[in-house]
XYZ file of C-alpha atoms in Angstrom:
767
model
C 34.154 -62.528 -70.037
C 37.269 -60.481 -70.874
C 38.566 -58.080 -68.216
C 39.284 -54.594 -69.502
C 42.995 -53.719 -69.378
C 42.433 -50.984 -66.797
C 41.046 -53.621 -64.435
C 44.040 -55.940 -64.808
C 46.356 -55.659 -61.770
C 49.075 -57.512 -63.681
C 49.541 -54.547 -66.021
C 51.611 -51.467 -65.126
C 49.568 -48.746 -63.472
C 50.331 -46.265 -66.258
C 49.015 -48.630 -68.920
C 45.867 -49.299 -66.921
C 45.156 -45.606 -66.434
C 45.828 -44.750 -70.079
C 43.342 -47.416 -71.108
C 40.753 -46.095 -68.668
C 41.190 -42.471 -69.718
C 40.624 -43.466 -73.324
C 37.196 -44.793 -72.396
C 36.024 -41.836 -70.283
C 33.891 -38.877 -71.290
C 34.897 -35.337 -70.390
C 32.388 -35.286 -67.501
C 33.697 -38.602 -66.196
C 37.236 -37.250 -66.206
C 36.325 -34.017 -64.422
C 34.336 -36.023 -61.860
C 37.636 -37.481 -60.682
C 38.941 -33.965 -59.990
C 36.649 -32.908 -57.171
C 35.352 -34.022 -53.824
C 31.915 -33.825 -52.304
C 31.312 -32.704 -48.725
C 28.161 -34.548 -47.743
C 26.575 -32.911 -44.710
C 28.471 -29.619 -44.945
C 26.443 -26.569 -44.004
C 25.353 -24.231 -46.798
C 23.392 -21.800 -44.625
C 26.277 -19.683 -43.377
C 26.676 -21.726 -40.190
C 29.649 -23.758 -41.374
C 32.998 -24.385 -39.757
C 34.841 -21.741 -41.797
C 34.214 -18.294 -43.314
C 33.099 -18.359 -46.983
C 31.899 -21.971 -46.625
C 28.322 -21.055 -47.493
C 29.148 -19.031 -50.622
C 31.740 -21.540 -51.831
C 29.452 -24.575 -51.695
C 27.545 -25.356 -54.889
C 24.061 -26.809 -55.024
C 23.951 -30.125 -56.872
C 21.917 -33.313 -57.227
C 24.155 -35.862 -55.501
C 22.451 -38.912 -57.003
C 22.870 -37.511 -60.514
C 26.381 -36.229 -59.829
C 27.828 -39.629 -58.872
C 26.666 -41.235 -62.107
C 29.821 -39.690 -63.578
C 31.995 -41.075 -60.789
C 33.566 -39.130 -57.917
C 37.102 -38.171 -56.995
C 36.877 -37.730 -53.219
C 34.560 -37.914 -50.239
C 35.230 -35.125 -47.757
C 35.298 -35.662 -44.004
C 32.681 -38.340 -43.535
C 33.686 -38.490 -39.859
C 34.979 -34.975 -39.239
C 31.861 -32.943 -39.972
C 29.473 -34.050 -37.207
C 29.580 -36.443 -34.249
C 28.938 -39.993 -35.404
C 29.696 -43.286 -33.718
C 32.860 -44.592 -35.417
C 31.449 -48.011 -36.335
C 28.250 -46.442 -37.654
C 30.314 -43.915 -39.599
C 32.444 -46.669 -41.125
C 29.346 -48.545 -42.233
C 27.852 -45.350 -43.670
C 31.067 -44.610 -45.568
C 31.087 -48.158 -46.956
C 27.486 -47.691 -48.031
C 28.350 -44.413 -49.741
C 31.181 -46.122 -51.603
C 28.885 -48.919 -52.779
C 26.447 -46.288 -54.049
C 29.203 -44.474 -55.945
C 30.483 -47.734 -57.444
C 26.996 -48.779 -58.514
C 26.098 -45.378 -59.973
C 29.081 -44.844 -62.253
C 29.800 -46.511 -65.565
C 33.221 -47.702 -64.386
C 32.432 -48.509 -60.764
C 35.381 -46.562 -59.304
C 35.151 -45.681 -55.605
C 36.099 -42.296 -54.207
C 39.149 -41.487 -52.116
C 37.899 -40.710 -48.618
C 39.928 -38.107 -46.743
C 39.970 -36.757 -43.193
C 41.879 -34.244 -41.129
C 44.382 -35.968 -38.859
C 46.682 -33.292 -37.528
C 46.799 -34.435 -33.892
C 44.811 -37.615 -34.230
C 41.851 -38.444 -36.424
C 39.392 -35.553 -36.357
C 36.496 -37.825 -35.513
C 34.238 -38.270 -32.528
C 35.662 -40.601 -29.866
C 39.116 -40.616 -31.502
C 42.351 -40.205 -29.560
C 43.411 -36.571 -29.213
C 47.205 -36.591 -29.351
C 49.460 -33.650 -28.486
C 49.550 -30.974 -31.175
C 52.514 -30.787 -33.602
C 54.181 -28.012 -31.587
C 54.431 -30.585 -28.795
C 55.956 -33.057 -31.273
C 58.665 -30.496 -31.886
C 59.189 -30.037 -28.146
C 59.790 -33.771 -27.732
C 62.656 -33.802 -30.270
C 61.807 -37.484 -30.830
C 61.104 -38.408 -34.486
C 60.824 -42.180 -33.837
C 58.023 -41.586 -31.339
C 56.238 -39.231 -33.731
C 56.514 -41.916 -36.408
C 54.740 -44.312 -34.039
C 51.982 -41.754 -33.575
C 51.637 -41.343 -37.338
C 51.416 -45.103 -37.772
C 48.710 -45.387 -35.104
C 46.686 -42.585 -36.679
C 47.088 -44.264 -40.070
C 45.817 -47.578 -38.702
C 42.737 -45.851 -37.300
C 42.054 -44.128 -40.605
C 42.312 -47.397 -42.520
C 40.018 -49.116 -40.031
C 37.408 -46.476 -40.846
C 37.792 -46.840 -44.621
C 39.722 -43.593 -45.083
C 42.510 -43.391 -47.677
C 44.014 -39.936 -47.290
C 44.988 -37.831 -44.280
C 45.329 -34.050 -44.487
C 48.520 -33.779 -42.426
C 51.193 -32.914 -41.440
C 51.591 -29.132 -41.377
C 55.167 -28.308 -42.433
C 54.945 -24.532 -42.168
C 57.913 -23.054 -40.289
C 56.944 -20.494 -37.645
C 58.022 -16.997 -38.674
C 55.815 -14.934 -36.352
C 54.370 -16.551 -33.207
C 51.408 -14.175 -33.198
C 49.970 -16.276 -36.055
C 47.035 -18.353 -34.852
C 48.166 -21.604 -36.429
C 51.479 -21.818 -34.568
C 49.995 -24.709 -32.561
C 49.676 -26.702 -35.807
C 53.331 -26.256 -36.697
C 56.320 -28.183 -35.388
C 58.458 -25.149 -34.624
C 60.555 -22.251 -35.874
C 63.440 -24.241 -37.338
C 63.220 -25.922 -40.781
C 65.483 -28.827 -39.805
C 63.369 -29.684 -36.764
C 60.164 -29.282 -38.773
C 61.558 -31.396 -41.605
C 62.856 -34.292 -39.518
C 59.857 -34.546 -37.199
C 57.337 -33.968 -39.997
C 59.024 -36.588 -42.171
C 58.757 -39.088 -39.322
C 55.013 -38.489 -39.094
C 54.708 -38.930 -42.866
C 56.567 -42.240 -42.726
C 54.233 -43.464 -40.004
C 51.064 -42.457 -41.820
C 52.230 -43.812 -45.171
C 53.390 -47.099 -43.588
C 49.760 -47.715 -42.646
C 48.741 -47.323 -46.295
C 47.317 -43.817 -45.902
C 48.225 -41.000 -48.283
C 49.907 -38.196 -46.311
C 49.125 -34.661 -47.500
C 51.751 -31.992 -46.840
C 50.383 -28.604 -45.758
C 50.507 -25.784 -46.729
C 52.618 -25.512 -49.883
C 54.126 -23.014 -49.502
C 54.806 -19.945 -47.377
C 51.555 -19.821 -45.436
C 53.251 -19.147 -42.071
C 55.085 -16.083 -43.421
C 51.943 -14.000 -43.785
C 52.327 -10.285 -43.129
C 51.493 -9.163 -39.605
C 50.769 -12.780 -38.611
C 47.277 -12.422 -40.083
C 45.754 -15.610 -41.388
C 45.720 -15.621 -45.198
C 47.549 -12.310 -45.478
C 50.095 -11.765 -48.275
C 53.430 -13.493 -47.769
C 56.438 -11.178 -47.577
C 59.138 -13.858 -47.697
C 61.990 -13.143 -50.085
C 63.518 -15.607 -52.518
C 66.217 -16.875 -50.171
C 64.001 -17.105 -47.100
C 61.483 -19.029 -49.181
C 64.136 -21.395 -50.532
C 66.173 -21.919 -47.355
C 63.529 -21.754 -44.600
C 60.102 -22.474 -46.086
C 60.794 -25.220 -48.629
C 63.288 -27.665 -47.021
C 60.753 -29.460 -44.769
C 58.552 -30.207 -47.782
C 61.486 -31.501 -49.803
C 62.563 -33.775 -46.966
C 59.053 -35.147 -46.377
C 58.702 -35.938 -50.082
C 62.162 -37.372 -50.672
C 62.637 -39.221 -47.400
C 59.091 -39.644 -46.107
C 57.405 -40.643 -49.357
C 54.400 -38.336 -49.011
C 51.999 -38.892 -51.885
C 50.013 -35.665 -51.779
C 50.568 -31.938 -51.312
C 48.034 -29.252 -50.443
C 48.438 -25.859 -52.103
C 48.493 -22.924 -49.696
C 45.866 -20.196 -49.621
C 48.383 -17.389 -49.599
C 50.132 -15.370 -52.289
C 53.763 -14.349 -52.523
C 54.838 -11.298 -54.478
C 51.477 -11.110 -56.218
C 51.172 -14.762 -57.255
C 48.757 -17.010 -55.306
C 50.238 -20.422 -54.560
C 47.167 -22.056 -56.097
C 47.925 -20.336 -59.410
C 51.713 -20.717 -59.420
C 53.004 -23.226 -62.009
C 56.618 -22.479 -61.058
C 55.863 -23.740 -57.544
C 53.370 -26.571 -58.125
C 54.846 -27.892 -61.366
C 58.315 -26.485 -61.973
C 59.697 -26.974 -58.480
C 57.488 -29.708 -57.080
C 57.304 -32.035 -60.070
C 60.093 -31.159 -62.479
C 62.836 -30.388 -59.950
C 61.835 -32.567 -57.000
C 60.301 -35.389 -59.064
C 56.980 -35.537 -57.208
C 54.460 -37.849 -58.906
C 51.509 -37.763 -56.511
C 48.453 -35.528 -56.344
C 48.169 -31.843 -55.514
C 44.925 -30.924 -53.779
C 43.431 -27.510 -53.160
C 43.083 -26.230 -49.644
C 39.381 -25.961 -48.921
C 37.810 -23.454 -51.357
C 41.284 -22.382 -52.467
C 40.398 -22.507 -56.169
C 37.354 -20.314 -55.614
C 39.484 -17.851 -53.662
C 41.417 -17.152 -56.871
C 38.251 -15.427 -58.050
C 36.730 -14.099 -54.824
C 39.690 -13.180 -52.580
C 42.787 -12.904 -54.782
C 40.861 -11.502 -57.746
C 43.204 -12.971 -60.340
C 40.274 -14.656 -62.112
C 37.079 -13.059 -63.313
C 35.001 -16.208 -63.808
C 34.842 -19.733 -62.389
C 36.305 -21.052 -65.629
C 39.280 -18.699 -65.382
C 39.888 -19.751 -61.782
C 39.716 -23.420 -62.759
C 42.138 -22.910 -65.630
C 44.638 -21.047 -63.428
C 44.549 -23.818 -60.831
C 44.769 -26.653 -63.345
C 47.557 -24.966 -65.260
C 49.490 -24.435 -62.023
C 49.137 -28.094 -61.141
C 46.185 -28.517 -58.750
C 44.621 -31.873 -59.518
C 41.729 -32.000 -57.046
C 39.230 -29.376 -55.926
C 38.412 -29.664 -52.224
C 36.285 -29.829 -50.218
C 33.403 -29.936 -52.673
C 32.563 -29.359 -56.309
C 32.058 -25.900 -57.753
C 34.917 -24.860 -60.037
C 36.005 -28.257 -61.443
C 32.472 -29.440 -62.261
C 30.117 -28.474 -65.075
C 31.662 -25.013 -65.446
C 35.006 -26.617 -66.209
C 33.581 -29.077 -68.724
C 31.739 -26.235 -70.476
C 34.966 -24.198 -70.571
C 36.814 -27.097 -72.205
C 34.152 -27.399 -74.889
C 34.276 -23.644 -75.459
C 38.035 -23.820 -75.956
C 38.750 -21.778 -72.805
C 40.569 -24.624 -71.032
C 42.795 -27.124 -72.870
C 41.567 -30.712 -72.632
C 45.174 -31.741 -71.967
C 44.991 -30.138 -68.528
C 41.991 -32.304 -67.654
C 43.778 -35.440 -68.818
C 46.932 -34.531 -66.906
C 45.102 -34.085 -63.610
C 42.797 -37.080 -64.124
C 45.787 -39.305 -64.911
C 47.456 -38.351 -61.607
C 44.267 -38.950 -59.631
C 43.614 -42.304 -61.268
C 47.228 -43.420 -60.854
C 46.873 -42.822 -57.138
C 43.574 -44.664 -57.057
C 45.258 -47.521 -58.879
C 48.035 -47.480 -56.282
C 45.420 -47.685 -53.533
C 43.729 -50.663 -55.189
C 40.589 -48.719 -56.039
C 40.649 -49.725 -59.714
C 40.759 -53.436 -58.973
C 37.703 -55.411 -59.947
C 37.594 -57.219 -56.596
C 37.711 -54.039 -54.513
C 35.214 -53.968 -51.676
C 34.713 -51.290 -49.025
C 36.028 -52.128 -45.586
C 33.198 -52.737 -43.117
C 34.522 -53.327 -39.590
C 32.331 -55.008 -36.995
C 33.505 -52.518 -34.404
C 35.762 -49.488 -34.318
C 37.594 -48.294 -31.208
C 39.402 -45.064 -32.029
C 40.721 -44.521 -28.510
C 42.068 -47.888 -27.342
C 44.530 -48.244 -24.445
C 47.467 -48.465 -26.858
C 46.608 -45.092 -28.360
C 46.253 -43.513 -24.952
C 49.603 -44.927 -23.837
C 51.220 -43.484 -26.962
C 49.563 -40.126 -26.366
C 50.831 -40.196 -22.760
C 54.421 -40.960 -23.808
C 54.487 -38.117 -26.300
C 52.843 -35.707 -23.852
C 55.340 -36.540 -21.114
C 58.318 -36.072 -23.416
C 56.999 -32.755 -24.710
C 56.618 -30.891 -21.399
C 59.299 -28.209 -21.066
C 60.632 -27.141 -17.672
C 61.508 -23.526 -18.424
C 62.894 -22.637 -15.032
C 63.249 -24.072 -11.546
C 65.820 -21.770 -9.933
C 65.438 -22.848 -6.307
C 64.313 -26.447 -6.820
C 60.671 -25.796 -5.911
C 59.766 -28.638 -8.247
C 59.024 -31.458 -7.778
C 56.253 -30.517 -5.355
C 56.307 -31.926 -1.853
C 53.893 -34.897 -1.708
C 52.067 -33.537 1.370
C 52.095 -29.834 0.502
C 49.153 -27.483 0.645
C 48.701 -26.646 -3.033
C 46.437 -23.926 -4.396
C 45.657 -24.587 -8.040
C 44.560 -21.330 -9.633
C 43.647 -20.368 -13.166
C 41.175 -20.757 -16.029
C 42.976 -23.721 -17.592
C 43.219 -25.925 -14.496
C 39.769 -27.494 -14.488
C 38.852 -27.404 -18.181
C 39.473 -30.563 -20.180
C 39.580 -28.584 -23.432
C 42.683 -26.794 -22.141
C 44.597 -29.860 -23.348
C 43.386 -29.820 -26.961
C 44.297 -27.909 -30.115
C 41.889 -26.448 -32.645
C 41.961 -29.470 -34.984
C 40.907 -31.907 -32.275
C 37.317 -33.001 -32.793
C 36.020 -31.528 -29.494
C 37.489 -28.098 -30.292
C 36.965 -28.145 -34.062
C 33.491 -29.618 -34.482
C 31.649 -29.975 -31.165
C 31.172 -26.215 -30.633
C 28.591 -26.557 -33.427
C 26.883 -29.404 -31.531
C 26.197 -28.110 -28.017
C 25.285 -30.750 -25.494
C 27.230 -33.549 -27.181
C 29.836 -35.078 -24.875
C 33.485 -34.983 -25.875
C 33.476 -38.743 -26.465
C 36.897 -39.325 -24.882
C 38.204 -39.135 -21.343
C 40.320 -35.996 -20.876
C 41.548 -35.608 -17.288
C 42.048 -32.001 -16.284
C 45.259 -30.874 -14.653
C 43.386 -30.287 -11.387
C 42.012 -33.844 -11.383
C 45.368 -35.266 -12.391
C 47.272 -33.396 -9.689
C 44.915 -34.702 -7.025
C 45.561 -38.231 -8.265
C 49.295 -37.592 -8.476
C 49.552 -36.117 -4.958
C 46.981 -38.036 -2.865
C 48.458 -36.808 0.430
C 48.499 -33.146 -0.558
C 45.743 -30.679 0.289
C 44.717 -29.316 -3.105
C 42.346 -26.359 -3.375
C 41.126 -24.579 -6.497
C 39.896 -21.222 -7.734
C 39.474 -20.221 -11.366
C 40.492 -16.608 -10.843
C 39.384 -15.393 -14.267
C 38.356 -16.567 -17.694
C 40.723 -17.233 -20.563
C 40.060 -14.083 -22.537
C 37.371 -12.046 -20.762
C 38.370 -8.882 -18.883
C 36.500 -9.669 -15.649
C 38.819 -9.697 -12.580
C 36.087 -10.439 -10.035
C 37.482 -13.897 -9.347
C 40.838 -12.537 -8.188
C 39.728 -12.205 -4.556
C 38.946 -15.897 -4.104
C 42.095 -16.872 -6.002
C 44.287 -14.710 -3.757
C 42.629 -16.175 -0.659
C 43.240 -19.753 -1.786
C 46.850 -18.968 -2.705
C 47.528 -17.223 0.613
C 46.385 -20.313 2.502
C 48.763 -22.618 0.616
C 52.424 -23.613 0.729
C 52.676 -23.285 -3.031
C 50.459 -21.904 -5.784
C 50.211 -23.618 -9.165
C 48.957 -21.038 -11.659
C 47.521 -22.788 -14.709
C 47.125 -20.261 -17.498
C 47.013 -20.323 -21.280
C 44.893 -20.583 -24.398
C 41.506 -21.790 -25.509
C 41.742 -23.387 -28.939
C 39.164 -22.374 -31.493
C 38.564 -21.274 -35.056
C 38.276 -17.845 -36.660
C 38.256 -15.722 -33.537
C 36.334 -18.155 -31.357
C 39.500 -18.964 -29.409
C 42.812 -17.423 -28.447
C 44.788 -19.950 -30.515
C 43.971 -21.772 -33.702
C 43.129 -21.087 -37.317
C 42.079 -17.463 -37.701
C 42.871 -16.705 -34.034
C 45.806 -14.366 -34.604
C 46.922 -11.933 -31.895
C 48.260 -8.391 -31.863
C 51.040 -9.158 -29.404
C 52.317 -11.923 -27.164
C 50.740 -10.882 -23.889
C 48.865 -13.583 -21.992
C 45.200 -13.525 -23.079
C 42.640 -11.500 -21.155
C 43.539 -10.562 -17.585
C 45.576 -13.701 -16.938
C 48.756 -11.644 -16.625
C 47.128 -9.484 -13.961
C 46.002 -12.612 -12.134
C 49.558 -13.910 -12.160
C 50.790 -10.584 -10.755
C 48.273 -10.838 -7.939
C 49.313 -14.393 -7.109
C 52.996 -13.511 -7.059
C 52.231 -10.555 -4.772
C 50.927 -12.927 -2.061
C 54.499 -13.993 -1.355
C 53.542 -17.655 -1.752
C 55.875 -19.416 -4.217
C 54.173 -19.639 -7.625
C 54.656 -22.394 -10.188
C 53.467 -21.141 -13.570
C 52.038 -23.835 -15.844
C 51.225 -22.749 -19.383
C 48.872 -24.782 -21.580
C 49.100 -22.895 -24.861
C 49.277 -23.072 -28.626
C 52.045 -20.488 -28.931
C 54.776 -18.958 -26.759
C 53.889 -15.933 -24.649
C 56.144 -13.186 -23.303
C 57.226 -13.987 -19.736
C 59.838 -11.333 -18.989
C 57.399 -9.510 -16.707
C 57.666 -12.392 -14.228
C 61.257 -13.450 -14.712
C 62.943 -13.901 -11.344
C 59.603 -13.697 -9.519
C 58.392 -17.266 -10.065
C 59.277 -20.396 -8.165
C 59.197 -22.412 -11.401
C 57.755 -22.260 -14.916
C 56.462 -25.166 -17.011
C 55.395 -24.984 -20.669
C 53.120 -27.512 -22.347
C 51.824 -27.001 -25.878
C 48.275 -28.449 -25.982
C 49.470 -31.880 -24.784
C 46.378 -33.893 -25.738
C 43.981 -36.118 -23.850
C 46.750 -37.483 -21.609
C 48.251 -34.046 -21.045
C 46.766 -33.643 -17.566
C 48.514 -36.708 -16.140
C 51.686 -35.841 -18.068
C 51.966 -32.316 -16.666
C 50.923 -33.461 -13.195
C 53.628 -36.121 -13.406
C 56.220 -33.419 -14.068
C 54.956 -31.346 -11.131
C 55.067 -34.358 -8.785
C 58.427 -35.584 -10.044
C 57.143 -38.899 -11.385
C 58.121 -37.620 -14.829
C 61.538 -36.073 -15.341
C 60.921 -33.207 -17.805
C 62.823 -33.573 -21.055
C 61.040 -31.328 -23.560
C 62.942 -28.564 -25.333
C 61.519 -25.395 -26.818
C 60.650 -25.681 -30.535
C 59.969 -21.936 -30.497
C 61.666 -19.124 -28.603
C 59.863 -17.640 -25.583
C 60.040 -13.836 -25.810
C 60.917 -11.476 -22.993
C 58.591 -8.648 -24.049
C 55.217 -9.017 -25.796
C 56.157 -6.556 -28.532
C 59.656 -7.916 -29.162
C 58.317 -10.022 -31.995
C 58.058 -11.060 -34.765
C 61.297 -12.896 -34.057
C 62.682 -16.384 -34.334
C 66.206 -17.478 -33.582
C 67.035 -17.779 -37.303
C 68.347 -14.239 -37.582
C 71.184 -12.732 -39.610
C 73.374 -10.223 -37.750
C 70.988 -7.287 -38.225
C 68.189 -9.332 -36.670
C 70.058 -9.664 -33.382
C 70.299 -7.168 -30.537
C 72.593 -4.251 -31.304
C 73.339 -0.614 -30.629
C 71.393 0.690 -33.625
C 67.997 0.104 -31.975
C 66.650 0.463 -28.447
C 64.525 -2.686 -28.962
C 66.158 -5.930 -27.867
C 64.560 -8.983 -29.499
C 66.660 -11.491 -27.517
C 64.278 -14.153 -26.165
C 63.879 -14.909 -22.493
C 64.165 -18.647 -23.182
C 65.855 -19.614 -26.463
C 65.044 -22.222 -29.062
C 66.142 -25.644 -27.808
C 66.006 -24.663 -24.121
C 64.691 -26.953 -21.389
C 65.687 -28.064 -17.907
C 65.695 -31.401 -16.082
C 65.522 -32.799 -12.556
C 68.870 -34.473 -13.133
C 72.242 -33.139 -14.323
C 74.361 -33.976 -17.353
C 78.015 -33.452 -18.149
C 79.401 -33.185 -21.677
C 82.925 -34.523 -22.034
C 85.533 -36.013 -24.396
C 84.665 -33.742 -27.294
C 86.267 -34.807 -30.579
C 86.340 -32.121 -33.191
C 89.536 -30.174 -33.671
C 90.205 -27.600 -36.362
C 90.111 -29.351 -39.719
C 90.028 -28.829 -43.466
C 87.646 -30.619 -45.840
C 86.540 -30.112 -49.429
C 83.273 -28.486 -50.407
C 82.019 -32.013 -51.053
C 83.620 -33.501 -47.942
C 82.408 -34.710 -44.552
C 83.564 -34.509 -40.958
C 82.566 -36.218 -37.689
C 82.101 -34.503 -34.339
C 81.518 -36.499 -31.156
C 80.749 -35.878 -27.507
C 80.025 -38.076 -24.501
C 77.060 -37.127 -22.349
C 76.850 -38.523 -18.814
C 73.881 -38.430 -16.466
C 75.519 -37.420 -13.201
C 72.290 -37.348 -11.202
C 70.483 -40.000 -9.223
C 67.562 -40.550 -11.594
C 66.947 -41.304 -15.262
C 66.564 -38.396 -17.644
C 66.988 -37.249 -21.225
C 69.377 -34.750 -22.772
C 68.922 -33.315 -26.269
C 72.297 -32.836 -27.954
C 71.930 -30.171 -30.645
C 74.339 -29.419 -33.486
C 74.337 -25.898 -34.937
C 76.147 -24.363 -37.888
C 77.710 -20.889 -37.825
C 78.932 -19.414 -41.112
C 81.133 -16.374 -40.324
C 81.343 -15.041 -43.901
C 79.072 -15.903 -46.814
C 78.013 -14.502 -50.165
C 74.635 -13.487 -48.705
C 73.660 -12.838 -45.093
C 73.076 -16.035 -43.153
C 71.442 -16.892 -39.817
C 73.936 -16.465 -37.002
C 73.217 -20.088 -36.025
C 70.957 -22.751 -37.402
C 70.173 -26.292 -36.334
C 71.603 -29.002 -38.585
C 71.382 -32.050 -36.298
C 70.153 -33.297 -32.937
C 69.921 -36.486 -30.908
C 67.715 -37.330 -27.949
C 69.630 -39.374 -25.358
C 67.647 -41.288 -22.729
C 70.099 -42.041 -19.909
C 69.736 -43.932 -16.654
C 71.363 -42.491 -13.540
C 75.184 -42.469 -13.988
C 74.831 -43.821 -17.560
C 76.837 -42.279 -20.401
C 76.450 -42.332 -24.166
C 78.643 -41.060 -26.954
C 76.950 -39.386 -29.913
C 78.718 -38.805 -33.221
C 77.305 -36.444 -35.830
C 78.397 -37.015 -39.435
C 78.424 -33.557 -40.937
C 78.500 -33.257 -44.716
C 79.284 -30.025 -46.533
C 75.855 -30.211 -48.207
C 74.392 -29.126 -44.869
C 76.114 -25.753 -45.219
C 74.463 -25.061 -48.588
C 72.353 -21.959 -49.095
C 70.750 -20.022 -51.921
C 73.162 -17.533 -53.436
C 72.488 -14.262 -55.244
C 71.776 -16.013 -58.525
C 69.251 -18.398 -56.959
C 71.526 -21.458 -57.001
C 71.903 -23.621 -53.901
C 75.639 -23.708 -53.321
C 78.339 -24.820 -50.929
C 80.943 -22.085 -50.607
C 84.582 -22.537 -49.610
C 85.595 -20.785 -46.398
C 85.368 -21.077 -42.638
C 82.544 -22.742 -40.719
C 81.887 -23.556 -37.085
C 80.067 -26.666 -35.852
C 78.643 -25.960 -32.413
C 77.454 -28.708 -30.074
C 74.918 -27.137 -27.765
C 72.170 -27.728 -25.216
C 70.171 -24.878 -26.785
C 70.694 -22.244 -29.455
C 72.495 -20.099 -26.859
C 74.121 -22.783 -24.666
C 77.119 -23.901 -26.718
C 79.229 -26.617 -25.089
C 81.901 -27.278 -27.756
C 82.969 -25.910 -31.129
C 84.778 -27.432 -34.111
C 86.230 -25.054 -36.707
C 86.247 -26.219 -40.300
C 87.690 -24.765 -43.449
C 85.980 -25.810 -46.668
C 88.365 -25.842 -49.607
C 87.891 -26.173 -53.335
C 85.487 -24.532 -55.766
C 81.989 -23.254 -55.125
C 79.818 -26.332 -55.622
C 76.194 -26.239 -56.720
C 74.155 -28.947 -54.999
C 71.667 -31.004 -56.937
C 68.540 -32.992 -56.224
C 70.502 -35.661 -54.345
C 72.019 -33.315 -51.786
C 72.101 -34.607 -48.232
C 69.250 -33.210 -46.182
C 70.060 -34.506 -42.726
C 72.998 -34.985 -40.387
C 73.097 -38.637 -39.362
C 73.944 -39.448 -35.754
C 75.328 -42.602 -34.177
C 74.949 -43.368 -30.473
C 77.234 -45.740 -28.559
C 76.342 -46.461 -24.948
C 78.674 -47.327 -22.125
């Protein structure tokens, strides 16, 4: 028996796919361009708005005779035992293989933003906590662990990471982002991509591009970003994750910019992504994004027009389920409304990726594990490490923290005794289980109250909830004030409840009008402070909230961004002193709730000035965080120098832990461009290094700055390096500058190309 060329693994992938395409019918090609969401609700009770009217009715058994591109969220739709789910997925793949003429399995995909979105899977800290840790190697480990779990389940593609850069913290999906700086987002996000891809899982970059710049922080609102903001803030993390991380898939954003939806933008999805950046993987639609071209954006009048717009732009796969790339598309091709070449182009990309994954090989068999443990001790230890490194000590002016081991501690607040206070909206318990009341979370999630009692066994710990997260009822204040008045110290645990589409105070579709603490939590905090008992504020949130109202009135303030299933012990460890806090803010904390939208990436007119009575200066700046030990910065090397517009320059500093316990300092390198052809941010991060130092230990860090890192988009749309003066600022935060090197770039204006340097390498020498 002769093996068909497309089955021969010895042949180049392109030759195999060309042979296969030549054998396929139009329906068999289009079948590779959509997924199927088995088990998704069609009765209006789905996870997301529009799910019911965007889901087509089809005969599954007949549909898969043509083949199938993807299987959508076999684990992330309803609670299923992981081993049973893996066996069911393997059975579904066997059915697909047996039904189709070519026996090609589907790509199975899942959400995996902060762990696999599956029942009983580890819930890691959310990406905003990754940013707070400033530790890409650790995030890479997390990505690798998540990838291993996905592969063990038979899943090929993960819909993560989110590389949107925060532009307005009122946006509900801030918790899913890594922060407000493109360099931090790019480096940390790229690390996650490397981890996921190293496990053999296709990483999918979200949301390409501009989603976080929506007007008024409203989910899916029009994007108001200009050309230079788009090029210099929005796009760099995606470019880095593709070029350095090797991501093999990109998800088109829902939003539109200047009248053009991303899902119908060939300049973005083909011109930039493929022709300029050289991307060769697959572009997938965000869920129902192709249909939204007709129903929400109204740039298409029929399903066929929507399909053509998306295909022409460069979207290869319709997710989550078939409607626009199915029979309507095939009929449109036959009617001459859609060129057949667009079908072949998309099908070739999908099949090349399947070939890469081994799904075209004749000996392919679905993975059927005997058992699946998605929350083993190793995962939990990893989640604990990341949670501990992500906790930010905002303030501790009088050394109230760490808490005395035998203190009388009143723990007050709606987030203290709720396990879900630790989880973001894309964790399985927050994302899916609200639709399955009575089903247990499936993983152990210690609350902060439980964890603090374990951490301080000799302390007298009392508790009162005080109020709910978002309801206006203050009736619990009386008990809370009584408990606080009886204590030596009050720990006020306030924050968010993650949810979807208005069912929470943070999460997708949970946007807010301002940055006041939800509900009456701010009033509760006022009442606790008024007792005269020292108050430690602990925030468990998905975004920053304005804290100027309490500045100078608190004994200490601690910020944790949904720190995951091990977040309770991590935060309790910081309060007890077992953990020395080392997190740094990935987003600015505002002083006033209406002082936003604002991030630290501001040109001169975005800063405080005499032309407005509103001062947007944050209370705690980007990069800020305190420690229980002290560090000195010394022996700075970086005098005034002159380099070419294609040159490089090293700056070095020695950091010494002068305290009596181990700790971590985050050395941050910022660029200031005094005069440029277009307005530039006053400062922007171009490098950083996390230094873990034992007591009295020192380490010297050297940053290798290259002129490429000063490049920006000029008036003509070119990315250029301009001659002139620059300042390199070594800092402990965006406002705490410790040393400055002044550079003069000489030579001609230089346009940077595709090989421009994207990161500032750092070298650490200890001793």
